[in-house]
Amino acid sequence: MRVQIPAYTDRWMMGDRYGEVVNVTTRREKYVGVPSKRPTRDTYEIATVLLDKSGKTVRVILDDCVVV
């Protein structure tokens, strides 16, 4: 899948904006919110993206990427 990485990354600021998703892993956030309350488990997907311009790989949150 081809994506544009999020604008908050340093690589995007350097012009290295597009790449191919190589791997997707699921990450679980253990505690979200006030610790005294019942802990909730929030999961999100981390994408490893091979960038076109530099050939480097970066790990970004998949929901923040734009599919092109």
JSON list of C-alpha atoms in Angstrom, two decimals:
[
{"chain": "A", "resi": 1, "resn": "MET", "atom": "CA", "xyz": [0.00, 0.00, 0.00]},
{"chain": "A", "resi": 2, "resn": "ARG", "atom": "CA", "xyz": [1.36, 3.41, -0.98]},
{"chain": "A", "resi": 3, "resn": "VAL", "atom": "CA", "xyz": [1.05, 6.21, 1.60]},
{"chain": "A", "resi": 4, "resn": "GLN", "atom": "CA", "xyz": [2.07, 9.75, 2.40]},
{"chain": "A", "resi": 5, "resn": "ILE", "atom": "CA", "xyz": [3.60, 9.95, 5.87]},
{"chain": "A", "resi": 6, "resn": "PRO", "atom": "CA", "xyz": [2.25, 12.48, 8.42]},
{"chain": "A", "resi": 7, "resn": "ALA", "atom": "CA", "xyz": [3.36, 16.11, 8.22]},
{"chain": "A", "resi": 8, "resn": "TYR", "atom": "CA", "xyz": [4.58, 16.11, 11.84]},
{"chain": "A", "resi": 9, "resn": "THR", "atom": "CA", "xyz": [7.60, 13.91, 11.00]},
{"chain": "A", "resi": 10, "resn": "ASP", "atom": "CA", "xyz": [11.08, 15.26, 10.26]},
{"chain": "A", "resi": 11, "resn": "ARG", "atom": "CA", "xyz": [11.29, 13.17, 7.09]},
{"chain": "A", "resi": 12, "resn": "TRP", "atom": "CA", "xyz": [8.17, 14.87, 5.69]},
{"chain": "A", "resi": 13, "resn": "MET", "atom": "CA", "xyz": [9.74, 18.29, 6.37]},
{"chain": "A", "resi": 14, "resn": "MET", "atom": "CA", "xyz": [12.84, 17.20, 4.43]},
{"chain": "A", "resi": 15, "resn": "GLY", "atom": "CA", "xyz": [10.70, 16.37, 1.39]},
{"chain": "A", "resi": 16, "resn": "ASP", "atom": "CA", "xyz": [10.68, 12.60, 1.89]},
{"chain": "A", "resi": 17, "resn": "ARG", "atom": "CA", "xyz": [6.88, 12.28, 1.89]},
{"chain": "A", "resi": 18, "resn": "TYR", "atom": "CA", "xyz": [5.84, 9.14, 0.03]},
{"chain": "A", "resi": 19, "resn": "GLY", "atom": "CA", "xyz": [6.60, 5.47, 0.49]},
{"chain": "A", "resi": 20, "resn": "GLU", "atom": "CA", "xyz": [5.45, 1.89, 0.54]},
{"chain": "A", "resi": 21, "resn": "VAL", "atom": "CA", "xyz": [4.11, 0.16, 3.68]},
{"chain": "A", "resi": 22, "resn": "VAL", "atom": "CA", "xyz": [6.41, -2.77, 4.43]},
{"chain": "A", "resi": 23, "resn": "ASN", "atom": "CA", "xyz": [4.99, -4.03, 7.73]},
{"chain": "A", "resi": 24, "resn": "VAL", "atom": "CA", "xyz": [2.08, -3.27, 10.07]},
{"chain": "A", "resi": 25, "resn": "THR", "atom": "CA", "xyz": [2.11, -4.14, 13.76]},
{"chain": "A", "resi": 26, "resn": "THR", "atom": "CA", "xyz": [-0.47, -3.59, 16.48]},
{"chain": "A", "resi": 27, "resn": "ARG", "atom": "CA", "xyz": [0.53, -1.63, 19.56]},
{"chain": "A", "resi": 28, "resn": "ARG", "atom": "CA", "xyz": [-1.46, -1.65, 22.77]},
{"chain": "A", "resi": 29, "resn": "GLU", "atom": "CA", "xyz": [-1.52, 1.34, 25.09]},
{"chain": "A", "resi": 30, "resn": "LYS", "atom": "CA", "xyz": [-1.76, -0.01, 28.63]},
{"chain": "A", "resi": 31, "resn": "TYR", "atom": "CA", "xyz": [-3.35, 2.90, 30.52]},
{"chain": "A", "resi": 32, "resn": "VAL", "atom": "CA", "xyz": [-5.32, 5.69, 28.91]},
{"chain": "A", "resi": 33, "resn": "GLY", "atom": "CA", "xyz": [-6.82, 8.50, 30.98]},
{"chain": "A", "resi": 34, "resn": "VAL", "atom": "CA", "xyz": [-6.86, 8.81, 34.75]},
{"chain": "A", "resi": 35, "resn": "PRO", "atom": "CA", "xyz": [-4.92, 5.93, 36.36]},
{"chain": "A", "resi": 36, "resn": "SER", "atom": "CA", "xyz": [-7.30, 5.73, 39.33]},
{"chain": "A", "resi": 37, "resn": "LYS", "atom": "CA", "xyz": [-10.17, 4.71, 37.05]},
{"chain": "A", "resi": 38, "resn": "ARG", "atom": "CA", "xyz": [-10.50, 1.29, 35.50]},
{"chain": "A", "resi": 39, "resn": "PRO", "atom": "CA", "xyz": [-7.71, 0.98, 32.92]},
{"chain": "A", "resi": 40, "resn": "THR", "atom": "CA", "xyz": [-8.82, 0.80, 29.31]},
{"chain": "A", "resi": 41, "resn": "ARG", "atom": "CA", "xyz": [-6.86, -0.88, 26.56]},
{"chain": "A", "resi": 42, "resn": "ASP", "atom": "CA", "xyz": [-6.45, 1.18, 23.42]},
{"chain": "A", "resi": 43, "resn": "THR", "atom": "CA", "xyz": [-4.81, -0.35, 20.36]},
{"chain": "A", "resi": 44, "resn": "TYR", "atom": "CA", "xyz": [-3.44, 1.29, 17.25]},
{"chain": "A", "resi": 45, "resn": "GLU", "atom": "CA", "xyz": [-1.47, 0.15, 14.23]},
{"chain": "A", "resi": 46, "resn": "ILE", "atom": "CA", "xyz": [2.16, 1.12, 13.59]},
{"chain": "A", "resi": 47, "resn": "ALA", "atom": "CA", "xyz": [3.26, 1.05, 9.95]},
{"chain": "A", "resi": 48, "resn": "THR", "atom": "CA", "xyz": [6.85, 0.61, 8.82]},
{"chain": "A", "resi": 49, "resn": "VAL", "atom": "CA", "xyz": [7.17, 2.69, 5.63]},
{"chain": "A", "resi": 50, "resn": "LEU", "atom": "CA", "xyz": [10.01, 2.42, 3.12]},
{"chain": "A", "resi": 51, "resn": "LEU", "atom": "CA", "xyz": [10.47, 5.96, 1.80]},
{"chain": "A", "resi": 52, "resn": "ASP", "atom": "CA", "xyz": [10.99, 6.66, -1.91]},
{"chain": "A", "resi": 53, "resn": "LYS", "atom": "CA", "xyz": [13.45, 9.54, -1.88]},
{"chain": "A", "resi": 54, "resn": "SER", "atom": "CA", "xyz": [15.97, 8.39, 0.74]},
{"chain": "A", "resi": 55, "resn": "GLY", "atom": "CA", "xyz": [15.31, 4.64, 0.90]},
{"chain": "A", "resi": 56, "resn": "LYS", "atom": "CA", "xyz": [15.08, 4.81, 4.70]},
{"chain": "A", "resi": 57, "resn": "THR", "atom": "CA", "xyz": [12.36, 3.23, 6.80]},
{"chain": "A", "resi": 58, "resn": "VAL", "atom": "CA", "xyz": [10.26, 5.08, 9.36]},
{"chain": "A", "resi": 59, "resn": "ARG", "atom": "CA", "xyz": [7.66, 3.89, 11.85]},
{"chain": "A", "resi": 60, "resn": "VAL", "atom": "CA", "xyz": [4.48, 5.96, 11.96]},
{"chain": "A", "resi": 61, "resn": "ILE", "atom": "CA", "xyz": [0.90, 5.55, 13.17]},
{"chain": "A", "resi": 62, "resn": "LEU", "atom": "CA", "xyz": [-1.04, 4.10, 10.24]},
{"chain": "A", "resi": 63, "resn": "ASP", "atom": "CA", "xyz": [-4.18, 6.18, 10.94]},
{"chain": "A", "resi": 64, "resn": "ASP", "atom": "CA", "xyz": [-2.12, 9.36, 10.48]},
{"chain": "A", "resi": 65, "resn": "CYS", "atom": "CA", "xyz": [-0.98, 8.33, 6.98]},
{"chain": "A", "resi": 66, "resn": "VAL", "atom": "CA", "xyz": [-2.82, 9.29, 3.78]},
{"chain": "A", "resi": 67, "resn": "VAL", "atom": "CA", "xyz": [-3.29, 6.52, 1.21]},
{"chain": "A", "resi": 68, "resn": "VAL", "atom": "CA", "xyz": [-2.25, 7.58, -2.30]}
]
